[in-house]
Structures are given as structure tokens and as C-alpha cells.
CSV table of C-alpha atoms and ligand atoms in Angstrom, one decimal:
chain,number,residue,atom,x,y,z
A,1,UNK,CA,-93.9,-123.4,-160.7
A,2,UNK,CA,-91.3,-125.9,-161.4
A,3,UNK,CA,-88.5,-124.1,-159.9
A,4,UNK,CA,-90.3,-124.4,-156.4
A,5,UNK,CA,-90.4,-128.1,-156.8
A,6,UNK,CA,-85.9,-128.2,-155.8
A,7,UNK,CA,-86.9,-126.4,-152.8
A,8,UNK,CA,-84.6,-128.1,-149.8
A,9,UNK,CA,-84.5,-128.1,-146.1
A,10,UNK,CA,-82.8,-124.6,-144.6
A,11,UNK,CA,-83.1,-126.2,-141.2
A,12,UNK,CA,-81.0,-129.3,-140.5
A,13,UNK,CA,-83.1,-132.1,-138.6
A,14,UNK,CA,-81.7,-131.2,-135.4
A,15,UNK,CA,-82.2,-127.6,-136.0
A,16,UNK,CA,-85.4,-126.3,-134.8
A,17,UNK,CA,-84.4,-122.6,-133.6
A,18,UNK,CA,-82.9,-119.1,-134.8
A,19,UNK,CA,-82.4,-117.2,-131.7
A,20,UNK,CA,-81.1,-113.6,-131.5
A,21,UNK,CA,-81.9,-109.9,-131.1
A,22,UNK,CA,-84.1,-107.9,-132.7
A,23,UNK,CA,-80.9,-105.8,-133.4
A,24,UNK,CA,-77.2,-106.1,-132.8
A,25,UNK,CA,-76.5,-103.2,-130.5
A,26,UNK,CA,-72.9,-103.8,-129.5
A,27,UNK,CA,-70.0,-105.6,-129.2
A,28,UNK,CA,-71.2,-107.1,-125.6
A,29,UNK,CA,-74.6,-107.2,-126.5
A,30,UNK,CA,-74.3,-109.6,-129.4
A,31,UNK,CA,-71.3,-111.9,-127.8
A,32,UNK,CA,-73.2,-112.2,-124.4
A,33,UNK,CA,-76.3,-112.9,-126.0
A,34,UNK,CA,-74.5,-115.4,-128.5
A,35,UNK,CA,-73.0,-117.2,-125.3
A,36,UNK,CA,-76.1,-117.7,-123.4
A,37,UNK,CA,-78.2,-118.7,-126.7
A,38,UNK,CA,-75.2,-121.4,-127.3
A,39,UNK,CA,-75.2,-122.5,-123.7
A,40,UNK,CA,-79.2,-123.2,-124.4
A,41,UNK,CA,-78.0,-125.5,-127.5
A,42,UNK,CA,-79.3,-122.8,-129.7
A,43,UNK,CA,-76.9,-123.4,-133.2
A,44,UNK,CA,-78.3,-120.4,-135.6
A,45,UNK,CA,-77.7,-116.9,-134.3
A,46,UNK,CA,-79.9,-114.1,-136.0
A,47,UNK,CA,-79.5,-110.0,-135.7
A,48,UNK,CA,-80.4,-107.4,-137.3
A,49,UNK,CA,-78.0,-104.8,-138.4
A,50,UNK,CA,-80.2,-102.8,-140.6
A,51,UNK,CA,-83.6,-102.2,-139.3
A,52,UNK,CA,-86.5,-101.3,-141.2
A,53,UNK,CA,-88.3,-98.9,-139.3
A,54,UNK,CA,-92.2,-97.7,-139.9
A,55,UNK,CA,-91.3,-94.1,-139.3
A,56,UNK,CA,-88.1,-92.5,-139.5
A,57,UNK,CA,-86.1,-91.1,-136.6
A,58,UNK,CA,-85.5,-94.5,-134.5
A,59,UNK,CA,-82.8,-96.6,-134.5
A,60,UNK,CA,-82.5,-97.9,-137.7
A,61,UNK,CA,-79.5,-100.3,-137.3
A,62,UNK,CA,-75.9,-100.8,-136.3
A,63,UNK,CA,-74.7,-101.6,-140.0
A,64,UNK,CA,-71.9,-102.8,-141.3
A,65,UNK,CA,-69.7,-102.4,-138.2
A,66,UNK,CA,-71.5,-105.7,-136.8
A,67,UNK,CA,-70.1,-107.8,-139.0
A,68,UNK,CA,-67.1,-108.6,-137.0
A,69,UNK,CA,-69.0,-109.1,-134.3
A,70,UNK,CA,-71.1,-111.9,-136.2
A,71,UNK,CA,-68.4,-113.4,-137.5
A,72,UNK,CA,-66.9,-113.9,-134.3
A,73,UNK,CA,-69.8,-115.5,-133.2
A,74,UNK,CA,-69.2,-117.9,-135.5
A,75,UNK,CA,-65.8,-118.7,-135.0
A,76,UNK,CA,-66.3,-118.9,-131.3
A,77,UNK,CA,-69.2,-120.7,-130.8
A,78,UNK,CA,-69.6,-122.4,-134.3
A,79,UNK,CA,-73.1,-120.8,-135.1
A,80,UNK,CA,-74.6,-120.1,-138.4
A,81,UNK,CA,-75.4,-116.6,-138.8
A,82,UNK,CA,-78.7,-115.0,-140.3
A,83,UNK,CA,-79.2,-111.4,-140.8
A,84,UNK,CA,-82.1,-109.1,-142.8
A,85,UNK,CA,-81.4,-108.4,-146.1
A,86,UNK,CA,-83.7,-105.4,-147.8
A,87,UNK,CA,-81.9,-104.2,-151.3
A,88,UNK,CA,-78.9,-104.9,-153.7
A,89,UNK,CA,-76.1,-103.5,-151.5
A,90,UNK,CA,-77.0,-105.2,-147.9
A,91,UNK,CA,-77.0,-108.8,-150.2
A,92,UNK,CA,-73.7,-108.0,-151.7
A,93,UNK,CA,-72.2,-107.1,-147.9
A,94,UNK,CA,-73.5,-110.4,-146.6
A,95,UNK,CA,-73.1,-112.7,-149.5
A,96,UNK,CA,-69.2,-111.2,-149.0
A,97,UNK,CA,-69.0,-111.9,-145.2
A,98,UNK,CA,-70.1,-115.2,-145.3
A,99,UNK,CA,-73.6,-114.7,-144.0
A,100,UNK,CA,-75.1,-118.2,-143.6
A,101,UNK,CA,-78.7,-117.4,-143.7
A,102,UNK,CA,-80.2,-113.9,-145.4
A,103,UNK,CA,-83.8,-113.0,-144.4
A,104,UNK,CA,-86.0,-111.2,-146.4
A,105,UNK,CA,-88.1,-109.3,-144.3
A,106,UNK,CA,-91.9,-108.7,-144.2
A,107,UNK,CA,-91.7,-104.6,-145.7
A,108,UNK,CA,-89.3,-106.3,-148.7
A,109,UNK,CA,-91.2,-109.4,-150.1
A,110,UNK,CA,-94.3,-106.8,-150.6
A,111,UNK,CA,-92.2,-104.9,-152.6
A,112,UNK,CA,-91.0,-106.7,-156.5
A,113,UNK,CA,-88.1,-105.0,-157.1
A,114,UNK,CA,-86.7,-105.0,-154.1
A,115,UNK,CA,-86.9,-108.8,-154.1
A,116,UNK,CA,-85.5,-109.1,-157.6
A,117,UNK,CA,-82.5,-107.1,-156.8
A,118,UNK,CA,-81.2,-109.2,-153.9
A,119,UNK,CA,-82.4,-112.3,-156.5
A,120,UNK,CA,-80.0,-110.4,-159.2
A,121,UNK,CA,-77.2,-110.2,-156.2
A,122,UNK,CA,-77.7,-114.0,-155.8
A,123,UNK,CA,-77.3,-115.1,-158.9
A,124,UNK,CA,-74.5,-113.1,-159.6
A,125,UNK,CA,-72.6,-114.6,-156.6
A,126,UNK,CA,-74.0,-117.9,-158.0
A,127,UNK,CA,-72.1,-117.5,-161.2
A,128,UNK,CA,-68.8,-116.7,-160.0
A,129,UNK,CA,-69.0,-119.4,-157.5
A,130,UNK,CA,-71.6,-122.4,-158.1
A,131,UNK,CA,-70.6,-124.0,-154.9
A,132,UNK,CA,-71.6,-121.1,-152.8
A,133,UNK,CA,-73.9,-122.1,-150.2
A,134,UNK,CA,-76.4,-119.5,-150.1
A,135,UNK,CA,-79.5,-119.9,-147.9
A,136,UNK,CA,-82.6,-118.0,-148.0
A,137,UNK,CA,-85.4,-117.3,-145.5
A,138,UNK,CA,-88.7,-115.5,-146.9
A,139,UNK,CA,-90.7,-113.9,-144.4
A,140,UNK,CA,-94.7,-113.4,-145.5
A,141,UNK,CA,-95.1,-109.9,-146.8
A,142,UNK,CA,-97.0,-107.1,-144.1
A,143,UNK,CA,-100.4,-107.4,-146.0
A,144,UNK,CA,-102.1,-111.2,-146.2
A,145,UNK,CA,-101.3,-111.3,-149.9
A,146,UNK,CA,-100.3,-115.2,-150.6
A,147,UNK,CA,-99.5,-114.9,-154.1
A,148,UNK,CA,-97.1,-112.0,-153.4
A,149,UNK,CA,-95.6,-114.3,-150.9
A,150,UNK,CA,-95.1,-117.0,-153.3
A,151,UNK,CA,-93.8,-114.6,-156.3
A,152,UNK,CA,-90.9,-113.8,-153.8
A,153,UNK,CA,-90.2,-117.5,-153.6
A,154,UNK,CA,-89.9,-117.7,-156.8
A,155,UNK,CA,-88.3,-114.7,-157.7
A,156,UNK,CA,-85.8,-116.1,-155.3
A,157,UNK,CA,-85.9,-120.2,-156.7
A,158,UNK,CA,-85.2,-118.5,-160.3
A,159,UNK,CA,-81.6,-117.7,-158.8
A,160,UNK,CA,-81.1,-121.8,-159.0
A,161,UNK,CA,-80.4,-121.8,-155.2
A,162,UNK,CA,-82.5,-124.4,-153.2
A,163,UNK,CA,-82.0,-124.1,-149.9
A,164,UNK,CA,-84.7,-121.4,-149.5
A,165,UNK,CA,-87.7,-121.3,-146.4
A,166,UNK,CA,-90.4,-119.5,-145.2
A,167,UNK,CA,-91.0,-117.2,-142.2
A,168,UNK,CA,-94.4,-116.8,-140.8
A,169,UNK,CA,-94.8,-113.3,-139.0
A,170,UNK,CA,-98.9,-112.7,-139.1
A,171,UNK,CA,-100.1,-110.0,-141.2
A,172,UNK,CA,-100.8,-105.8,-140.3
A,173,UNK,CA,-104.6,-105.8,-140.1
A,174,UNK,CA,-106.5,-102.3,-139.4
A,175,UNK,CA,-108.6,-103.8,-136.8
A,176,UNK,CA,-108.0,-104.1,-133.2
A,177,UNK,CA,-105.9,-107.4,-132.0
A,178,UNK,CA,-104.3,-108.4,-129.1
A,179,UNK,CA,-101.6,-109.4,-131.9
A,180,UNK,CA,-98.7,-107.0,-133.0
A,181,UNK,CA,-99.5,-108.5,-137.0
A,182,UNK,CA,-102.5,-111.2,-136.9
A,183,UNK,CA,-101.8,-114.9,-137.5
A,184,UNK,CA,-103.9,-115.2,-140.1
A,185,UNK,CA,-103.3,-119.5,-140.2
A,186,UNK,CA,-105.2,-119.7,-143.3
A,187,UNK,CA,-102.2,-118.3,-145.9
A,188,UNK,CA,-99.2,-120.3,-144.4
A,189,UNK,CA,-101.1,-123.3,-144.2
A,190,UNK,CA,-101.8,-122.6,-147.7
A,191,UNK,CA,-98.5,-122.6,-148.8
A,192,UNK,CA,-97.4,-125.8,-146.6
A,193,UNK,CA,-100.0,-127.5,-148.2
A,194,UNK,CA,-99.2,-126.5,-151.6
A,195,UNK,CA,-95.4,-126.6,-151.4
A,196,UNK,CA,-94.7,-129.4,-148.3
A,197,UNK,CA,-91.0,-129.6,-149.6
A,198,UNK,CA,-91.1,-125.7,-148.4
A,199,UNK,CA,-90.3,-125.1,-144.6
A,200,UNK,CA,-92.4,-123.1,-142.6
A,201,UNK,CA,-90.7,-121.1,-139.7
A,202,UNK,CA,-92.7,-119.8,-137.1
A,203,UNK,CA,-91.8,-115.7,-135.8
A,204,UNK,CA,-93.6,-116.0,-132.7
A,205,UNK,CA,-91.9,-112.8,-131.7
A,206,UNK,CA,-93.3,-110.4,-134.3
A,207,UNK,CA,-97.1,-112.1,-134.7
A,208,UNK,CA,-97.0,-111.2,-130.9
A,209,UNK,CA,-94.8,-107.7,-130.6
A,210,UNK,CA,-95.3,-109.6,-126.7
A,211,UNK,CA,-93.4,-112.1,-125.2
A,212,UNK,CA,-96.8,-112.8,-122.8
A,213,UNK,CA,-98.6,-114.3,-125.8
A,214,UNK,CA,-95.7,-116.5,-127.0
A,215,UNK,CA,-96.5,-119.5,-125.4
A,216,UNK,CA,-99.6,-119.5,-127.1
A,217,UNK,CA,-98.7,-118.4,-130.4
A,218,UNK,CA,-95.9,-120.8,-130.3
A,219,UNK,CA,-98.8,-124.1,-129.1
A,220,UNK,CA,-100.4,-123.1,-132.4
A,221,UNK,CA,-97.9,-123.1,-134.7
A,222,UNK,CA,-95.6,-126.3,-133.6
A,223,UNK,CA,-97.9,-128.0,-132.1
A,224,UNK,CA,-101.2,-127.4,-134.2
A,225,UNK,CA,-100.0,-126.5,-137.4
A,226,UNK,CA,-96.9,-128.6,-137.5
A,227,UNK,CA,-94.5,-126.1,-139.1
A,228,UNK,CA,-91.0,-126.7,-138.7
A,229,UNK,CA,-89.3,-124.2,-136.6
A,230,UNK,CA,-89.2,-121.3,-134.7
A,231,UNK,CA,-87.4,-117.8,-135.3
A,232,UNK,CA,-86.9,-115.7,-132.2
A,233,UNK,CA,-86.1,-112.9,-130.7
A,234,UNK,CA,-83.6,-113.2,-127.7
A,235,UNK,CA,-81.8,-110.2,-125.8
A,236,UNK,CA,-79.2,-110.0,-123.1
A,237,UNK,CA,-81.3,-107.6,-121.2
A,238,UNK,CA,-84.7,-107.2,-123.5
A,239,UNK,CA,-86.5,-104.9,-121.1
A,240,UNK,CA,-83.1,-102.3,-122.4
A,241,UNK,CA,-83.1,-103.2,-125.8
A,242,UNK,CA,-83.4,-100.8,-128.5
A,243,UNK,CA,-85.8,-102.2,-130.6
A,244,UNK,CA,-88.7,-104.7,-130.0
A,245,UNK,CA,-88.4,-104.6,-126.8
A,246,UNK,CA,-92.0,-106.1,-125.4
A,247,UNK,CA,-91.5,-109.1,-127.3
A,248,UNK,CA,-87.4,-109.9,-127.0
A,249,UNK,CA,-86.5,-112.9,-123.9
A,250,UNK,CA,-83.8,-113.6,-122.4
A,251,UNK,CA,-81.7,-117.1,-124.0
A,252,UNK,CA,-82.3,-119.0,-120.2
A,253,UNK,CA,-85.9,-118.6,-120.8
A,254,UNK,CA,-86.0,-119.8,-124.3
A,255,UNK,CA,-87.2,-123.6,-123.5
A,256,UNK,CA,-90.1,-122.2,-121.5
A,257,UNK,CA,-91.2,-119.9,-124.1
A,258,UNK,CA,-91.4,-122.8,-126.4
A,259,UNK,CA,-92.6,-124.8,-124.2
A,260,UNK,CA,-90.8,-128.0,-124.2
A,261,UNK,CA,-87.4,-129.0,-123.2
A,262,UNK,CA,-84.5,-129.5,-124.6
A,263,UNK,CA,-86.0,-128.2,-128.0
A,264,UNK,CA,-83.0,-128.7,-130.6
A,265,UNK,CA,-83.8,-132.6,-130.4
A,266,UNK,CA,-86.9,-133.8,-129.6
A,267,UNK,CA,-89.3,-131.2,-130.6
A,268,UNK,CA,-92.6,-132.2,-131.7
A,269,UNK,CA,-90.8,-135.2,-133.9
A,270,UNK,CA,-93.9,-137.4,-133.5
A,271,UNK,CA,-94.9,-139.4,-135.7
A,272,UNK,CA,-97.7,-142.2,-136.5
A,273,UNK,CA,-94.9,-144.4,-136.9
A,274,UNK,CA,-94.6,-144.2,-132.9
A,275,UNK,CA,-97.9,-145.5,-132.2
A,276,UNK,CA,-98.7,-149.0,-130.5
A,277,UNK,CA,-100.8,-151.1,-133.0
A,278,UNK,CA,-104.1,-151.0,-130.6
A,279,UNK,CA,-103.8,-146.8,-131.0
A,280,UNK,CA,-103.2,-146.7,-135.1
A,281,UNK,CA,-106.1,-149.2,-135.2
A,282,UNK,CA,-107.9,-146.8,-133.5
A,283,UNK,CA,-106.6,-143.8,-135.7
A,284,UNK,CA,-107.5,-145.2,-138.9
A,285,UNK,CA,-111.2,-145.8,-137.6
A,286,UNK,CA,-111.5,-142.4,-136.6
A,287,UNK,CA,-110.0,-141.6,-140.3
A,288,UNK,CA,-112.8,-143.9,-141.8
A,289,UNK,CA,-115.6,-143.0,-139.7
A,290,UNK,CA,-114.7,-138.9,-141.0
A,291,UNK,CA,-115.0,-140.5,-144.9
A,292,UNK,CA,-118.3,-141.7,-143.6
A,293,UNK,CA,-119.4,-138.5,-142.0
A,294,UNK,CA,-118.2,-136.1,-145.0
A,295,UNK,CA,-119.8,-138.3,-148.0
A,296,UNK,CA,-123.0,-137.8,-145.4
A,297,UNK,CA,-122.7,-133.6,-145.3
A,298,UNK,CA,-122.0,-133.7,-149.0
A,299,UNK,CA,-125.1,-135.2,-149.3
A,300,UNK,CA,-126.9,-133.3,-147.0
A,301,UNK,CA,-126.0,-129.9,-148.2
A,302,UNK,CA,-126.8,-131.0,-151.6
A,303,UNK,CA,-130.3,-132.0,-150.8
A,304,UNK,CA,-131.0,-128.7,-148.7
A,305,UNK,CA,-129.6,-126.9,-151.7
A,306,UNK,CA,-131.9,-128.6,-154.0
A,307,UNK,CA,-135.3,-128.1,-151.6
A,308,UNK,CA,-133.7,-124.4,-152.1
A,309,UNK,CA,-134.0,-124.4,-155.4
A,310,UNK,CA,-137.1,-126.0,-155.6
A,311,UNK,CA,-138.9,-122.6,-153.4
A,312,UNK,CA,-136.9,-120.6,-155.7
A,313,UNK,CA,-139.1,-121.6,-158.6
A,314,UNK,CA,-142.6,-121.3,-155.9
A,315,UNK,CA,-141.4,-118.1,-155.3
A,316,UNK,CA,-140.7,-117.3,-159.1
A,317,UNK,CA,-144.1,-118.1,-160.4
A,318,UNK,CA,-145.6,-115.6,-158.0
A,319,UNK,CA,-143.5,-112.9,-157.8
A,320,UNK,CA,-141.7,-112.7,-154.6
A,321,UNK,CA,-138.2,-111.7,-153.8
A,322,UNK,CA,-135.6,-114.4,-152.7
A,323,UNK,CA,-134.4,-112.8,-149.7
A,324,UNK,CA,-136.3,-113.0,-146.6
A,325,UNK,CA,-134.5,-111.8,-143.7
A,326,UNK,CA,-136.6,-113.2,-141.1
A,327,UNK,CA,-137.0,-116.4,-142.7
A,328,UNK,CA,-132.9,-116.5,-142.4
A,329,UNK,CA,-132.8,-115.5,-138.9
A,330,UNK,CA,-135.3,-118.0,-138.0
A,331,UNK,CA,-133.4,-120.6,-139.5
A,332,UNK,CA,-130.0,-119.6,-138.1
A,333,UNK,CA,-132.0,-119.6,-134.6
A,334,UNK,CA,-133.1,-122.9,-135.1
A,335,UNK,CA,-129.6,-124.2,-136.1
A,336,UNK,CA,-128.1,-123.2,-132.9
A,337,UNK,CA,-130.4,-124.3,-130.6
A,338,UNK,CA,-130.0,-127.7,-132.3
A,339,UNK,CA,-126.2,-127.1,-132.2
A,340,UNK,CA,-126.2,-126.4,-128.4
A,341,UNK,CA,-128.0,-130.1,-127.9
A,342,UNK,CA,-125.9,-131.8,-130.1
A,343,UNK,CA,-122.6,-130.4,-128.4
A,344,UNK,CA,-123.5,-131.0,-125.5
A,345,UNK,CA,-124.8,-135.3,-126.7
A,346,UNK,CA,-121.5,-135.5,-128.2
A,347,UNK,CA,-118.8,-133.9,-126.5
A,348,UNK,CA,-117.3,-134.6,-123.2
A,349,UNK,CA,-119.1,-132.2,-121.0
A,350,UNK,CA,-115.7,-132.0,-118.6
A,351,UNK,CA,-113.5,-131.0,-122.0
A,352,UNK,CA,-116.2,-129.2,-123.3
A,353,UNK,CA,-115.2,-125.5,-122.4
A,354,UNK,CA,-116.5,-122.3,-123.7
A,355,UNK,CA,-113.3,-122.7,-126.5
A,356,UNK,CA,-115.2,-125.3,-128.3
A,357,UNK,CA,-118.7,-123.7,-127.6
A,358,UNK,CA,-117.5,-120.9,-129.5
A,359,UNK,CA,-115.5,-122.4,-132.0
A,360,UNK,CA,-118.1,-124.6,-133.1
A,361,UNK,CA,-120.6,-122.0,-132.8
A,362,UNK,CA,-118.7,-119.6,-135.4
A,363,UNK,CA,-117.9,-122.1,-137.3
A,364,UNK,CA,-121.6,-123.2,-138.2
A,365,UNK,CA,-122.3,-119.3,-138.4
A,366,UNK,CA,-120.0,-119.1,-141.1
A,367,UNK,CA,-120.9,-122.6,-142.8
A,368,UNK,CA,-124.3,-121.5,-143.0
A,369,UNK,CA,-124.0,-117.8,-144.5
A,370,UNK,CA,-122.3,-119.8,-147.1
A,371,UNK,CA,-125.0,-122.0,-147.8
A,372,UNK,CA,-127.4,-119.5,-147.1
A,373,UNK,CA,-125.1,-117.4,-150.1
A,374,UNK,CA,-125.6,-120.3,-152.2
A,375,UNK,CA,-129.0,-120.7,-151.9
A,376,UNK,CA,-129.8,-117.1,-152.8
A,377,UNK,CA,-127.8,-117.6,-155.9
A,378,UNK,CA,-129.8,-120.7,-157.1
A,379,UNK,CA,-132.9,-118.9,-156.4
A,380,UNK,CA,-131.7,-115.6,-158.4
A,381,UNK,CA,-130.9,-118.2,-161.5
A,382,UNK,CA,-134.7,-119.2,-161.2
A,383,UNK,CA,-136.5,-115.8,-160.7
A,384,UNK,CA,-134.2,-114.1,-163.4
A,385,UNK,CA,-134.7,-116.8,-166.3
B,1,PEP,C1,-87.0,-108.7,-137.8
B,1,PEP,O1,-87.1,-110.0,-137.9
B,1,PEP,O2,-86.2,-108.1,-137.1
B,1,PEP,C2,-88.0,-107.9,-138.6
B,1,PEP,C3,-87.8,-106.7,-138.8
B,1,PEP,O3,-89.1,-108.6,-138.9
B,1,PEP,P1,-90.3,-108.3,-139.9
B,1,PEP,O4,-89.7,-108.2,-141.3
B,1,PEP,O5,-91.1,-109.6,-139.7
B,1,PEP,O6,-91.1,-107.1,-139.4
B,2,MN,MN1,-87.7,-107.2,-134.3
């Protein structure tokens, strides 16, 4: 994966946002929008003018007569410009039009060829003019598929262009969610961790398909998972709009919705570097004491494993299947009484709300049906040989 390795910045430092509608619906639509998301300080302006629909028979985009539109956007109120891109012939149209940013949307990087076509488009514009500064955004693809993610990447960083990010817009899950396409954290987080030179853009608008839970969404991704920006959806008149519109808000609202204020320049820039020296003392004994604490569980799971094994071979020599239900639920009863002391000994009772009850909770639920997983399988080593 060495071509992922001269992956730069699309965002600037002082960019942090990519505002716009869902759609560009008309000529007023898209320049009062553009005014009120420049008056905000908002400098990339997204729409788009093709829309992939699920079903046929909706709006399916303005097309090509938008371009003008964009463009004067961008000589008016000196915005970049970032539109969808899904096959050969929408790249060519914006890679002509001088279309700052292309997006990849979520139905597109599932599909290959799709993805190598607009990579073919690229690097044909790339040969006839090196210098052209062509910027990429790849949104995750509609099923929680990492590696299908990262082969559009790359597809993409084979073209020998760099400036090339990520968009996270949750996954389509079949079960019931009070998300429009579930943030499952896991996969981006993956990928940040993986490819940190990579930047992570937030779509709180589509993980949401409601502009109610964008606060929240937006908490988790700046603030918890640190990612580096936010693409989102913002209408004239969003209640009217023509597509998306639960989740579209209006540009005035934008600092509210992310929760800060003036959000192209101080947003979430902290660093350790900013602490007093009484506060990173502090930090790094927190970071030692968790060293401590992990070599301890490592430990302590290993030992529990190995009593494991050691019934394993008891129940071996006389027969007796591994798997006893009721021994499990016992134990998993036992656990969470224990837990339910030990929260409560350790935790701030005032902070302590249900949240971390039940976070905790789950979490040791799931911790031990791995263990429990592991144990089963040391035993089945002993009663099979
Ligand atoms: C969009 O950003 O307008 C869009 C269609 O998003 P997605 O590809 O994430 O569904
Ligand atoms: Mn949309």
C-alpha cells in the first residue's frame, strides 16, 4: 500500500467545513445558500447535481445546467467547489469545469468499476496536465466493508494524485436504528489508525437522514474520535428542499449544529502541547498507571484461561462435554454483581449516569463471551486429542 503513504491534506488548516445542499435546485437556491454559508465563514461549497436515487422516479439531479451556477459561486464569493462524481462522463464534465473537490459517493465506492473509471478519467487529465490540482473525497461504501473502502482509495492513489480524503457517512444496516446509515465507529477508526496521513471527514447529515441527532453525531465524531472535519448539508429553505430534506439546515444555524463557535478556526485544535505542566504531569500518570493496569488484565485473563484449560482435561478423562450452560450463566451473574460494586467504588457516583452503567455493563458482556469463546476452544483441543 505504498501509494497510500503520499496521501496529503484535502482540508487546509483553517478549513474544517463543506457546507451545501443535498442538491442544487436552482439558480436562487444555490446563490442564496452560497451567500449565507459564506457570510458563516463557510469557504467549501458542496451540491449535488446528479443524485443517486434508491428507487427511480424522484429527482435525480439538476445536471449539467448547474455548473454555471457553481462556478459563479466561486467567482463571487471565492469558494472551492465540491460536487458527486458516480462514472466516466460526470468526472470528465467536472475535471473540465474546474470542479475543486469530486466526491465519490457511498453507492460508487461499493461498486470497482465504477471507481476505476473516474480513476481512468483522473489520470488521463493528469497526463495532459501534471499540474492539475485535482482533489478527491471518498465516501465509505453503503455496506460496512473496510477493505472495499480502502480499494477505492487506492484505486484512486494509483492515479498519482495525493490530495485525496475520506468521508464518513455510517453504513445501511437491516436492523432498526434511530440512524438513517449506522455509525458503525469501529471501520473509520480503523482506517485513521492505519492511514493517520488520510483525513477523515465526518457526514453528520447522512449517518443521521435528521438534523435532531446532529449535535450528537457531530460530539462523537470531532470531539470523541478526533476526525478532521465536517461535510454538511445546508439549504436555503430545508423544510422545501427536494431531496434530504429531514436532515438539510439552514447556513445561520450551522455553528450550533456543530456545536461550537466560530468553527473555521478554533475547532477542536487542542492539543497536549496546551497543557500547564501540573495537568501533563498528571496525564502521563494516568498514561502509566493504564500500562500498569493492562500488563495486570493480560495476566489475569491468562491465568483464568489456563485454570480453563486445566477443567478441560478433568472433564476429558471422564467424559463430559465442555459446554455447560448454567455453569456460564452463573458465572456471567456473578461478574455483574461484582461489576455493579466496583462501579459504583470507583466512579463518581454524581458522573456516574445510566450511560456508563450500561456501557460498562455491555462491554464486560461482550469481553466475557470472548473469553468464555476462548475457553471452550482450549477445552475442545483437550477433549478431542
Ligand atoms: C450526498 O452527499 O449527497 C450523497 C448522496 O451521499 P451518500 O453518497 O453518502 O449517500
Ligand atoms: Mn443528501
Amino acid at each position: 500500500m505504498e501509494e497510500l503513504k503520499n496521501i496529503q491534506p484535502v482540508l487546509c488548516r483553517n478549513e474544517k467545513v463543506i457546507a451545501g445542499p443535498c442538491s442544487a435546485e436552482s439558480y436562487e437556491q444555490v446563490m442564496d445558500t452560497a451567500k449565507q454559508l459564506y457570510e458563516q465563514g463557510v469557504t467549501i461549497f458542496r451540491a449535488g447535481i446528479w443524485k443517486p436515487r434508491t428507487q427511480p422516479g424522484g429527482f435525480e439531479g439538476i445536471g449539467t445546467i448547474a455548473i454555471p451556477w457553481l462556478k459563479e459561486v466561486k467567482d463571487r464569493y471565492g469558494m472551492k467547489i465540491a460536487i458527486e462524481v458516480a462514472n466516466e462522463t460526470q468526472a470528465t464534465i467536472a475535471l473540465n469545469n474546474d470542479i475543486d473537490i469530486l466526491w465519490i459517493g457511498a453507492r460508487t465506492t461499493a461498486d470497482p468499476f465504477a471507481v476505476q473509471s473516474i480513476a481512468n478519467v483522473i489520470s488521463l487529465a493528469k497526463s495532459i496536465d501534471p499540474n492539475k490540482d485535482i482533489s478527491v473525497l471518498i465516501k465509505n461504501p453503503v455496506c460496512p466493508d473496510y477493505n472495499l473502502w480502502l480499494g477505492a482509495i487506492q484505486r484512486i492513489a494509483n492515479t498519482g494524485i495525493t490530495k485525496i480524503g475520506c468521508v464518513f457517512r455510517g453504513f445501511k444496516t437491516y436492523k432498526k436504528s434511530i440512524y438513517r446509515n449506522e455509525p458503525i465507529w469501529a471501520i473509520p477508526l480503523q482506517l485513521m489508525t492505519e492511514h493517520p496521513n488520510i483525513q477523515m471527514i465526518l457526514d453528520p447529515s447522512h449517518i443521521t437522514g435528521d438534523r435532531k441527532l446532529i449535535n450528537k453525531v457531530v460530539r462523537e465524531g470531532l470531539r470523541i474520535y478526533n476526525m478532521d472535519g465536517v461535510m454538511i448539508e445546508c439549504h436555503c429553505d430545508p423544510d422545501n428542499a427536494w431531496t434530504d430534506s429531514k436532515q438539510q439546515i439552514k447556513p445561520e444555524n450551522l455553528a450550533s449544529y456543530l456545536d461550537i463557535s466560530n468553527f473555521n478556526c478554533n475547532m477542536f485544535t487542542g492539543d497536549v502541547s496546551d497543557m500547564n505542566d501540573e495537568d501533563k504531569k498528571l496525564l502521563n500518570n494516568y498514561r502509566a498507571a493504564i500500562e500498569k493496569t493492562d500488563e495486570k488484565i493480560v495476566n489475569l485473563i491468562v491465568t483464568r484461561l489456563s485454570i480453563a484449560q486445566m477443567i478441560g482435561k478433568l472433564k476429558a478423562k471422564y467424559n463430559i462435554p465442555v459446554l455447560r450452560k448454567d455453569q456460564w450463566k452463573k458465572i456471567i451473574e456473578n461478574v455483574k454483581n461484582q461489576l455493579a460494586i466496583v462501579v459504583n467504588e470507583n466512579f463518581n457516583p454524581y458522573e456516574n449516569s445510566d450511560d456508563i452503567n450500561y456501557f460498562i455493563s455491555t462491554m464486560m458482556e461482550n469481553i466475557y463471551d470472548e473469553i468464555h469463546n476462548t475457553s471452550i476452544k482450549i477445552q475442545e483441543e483437550n477433549n478431542i486429542n
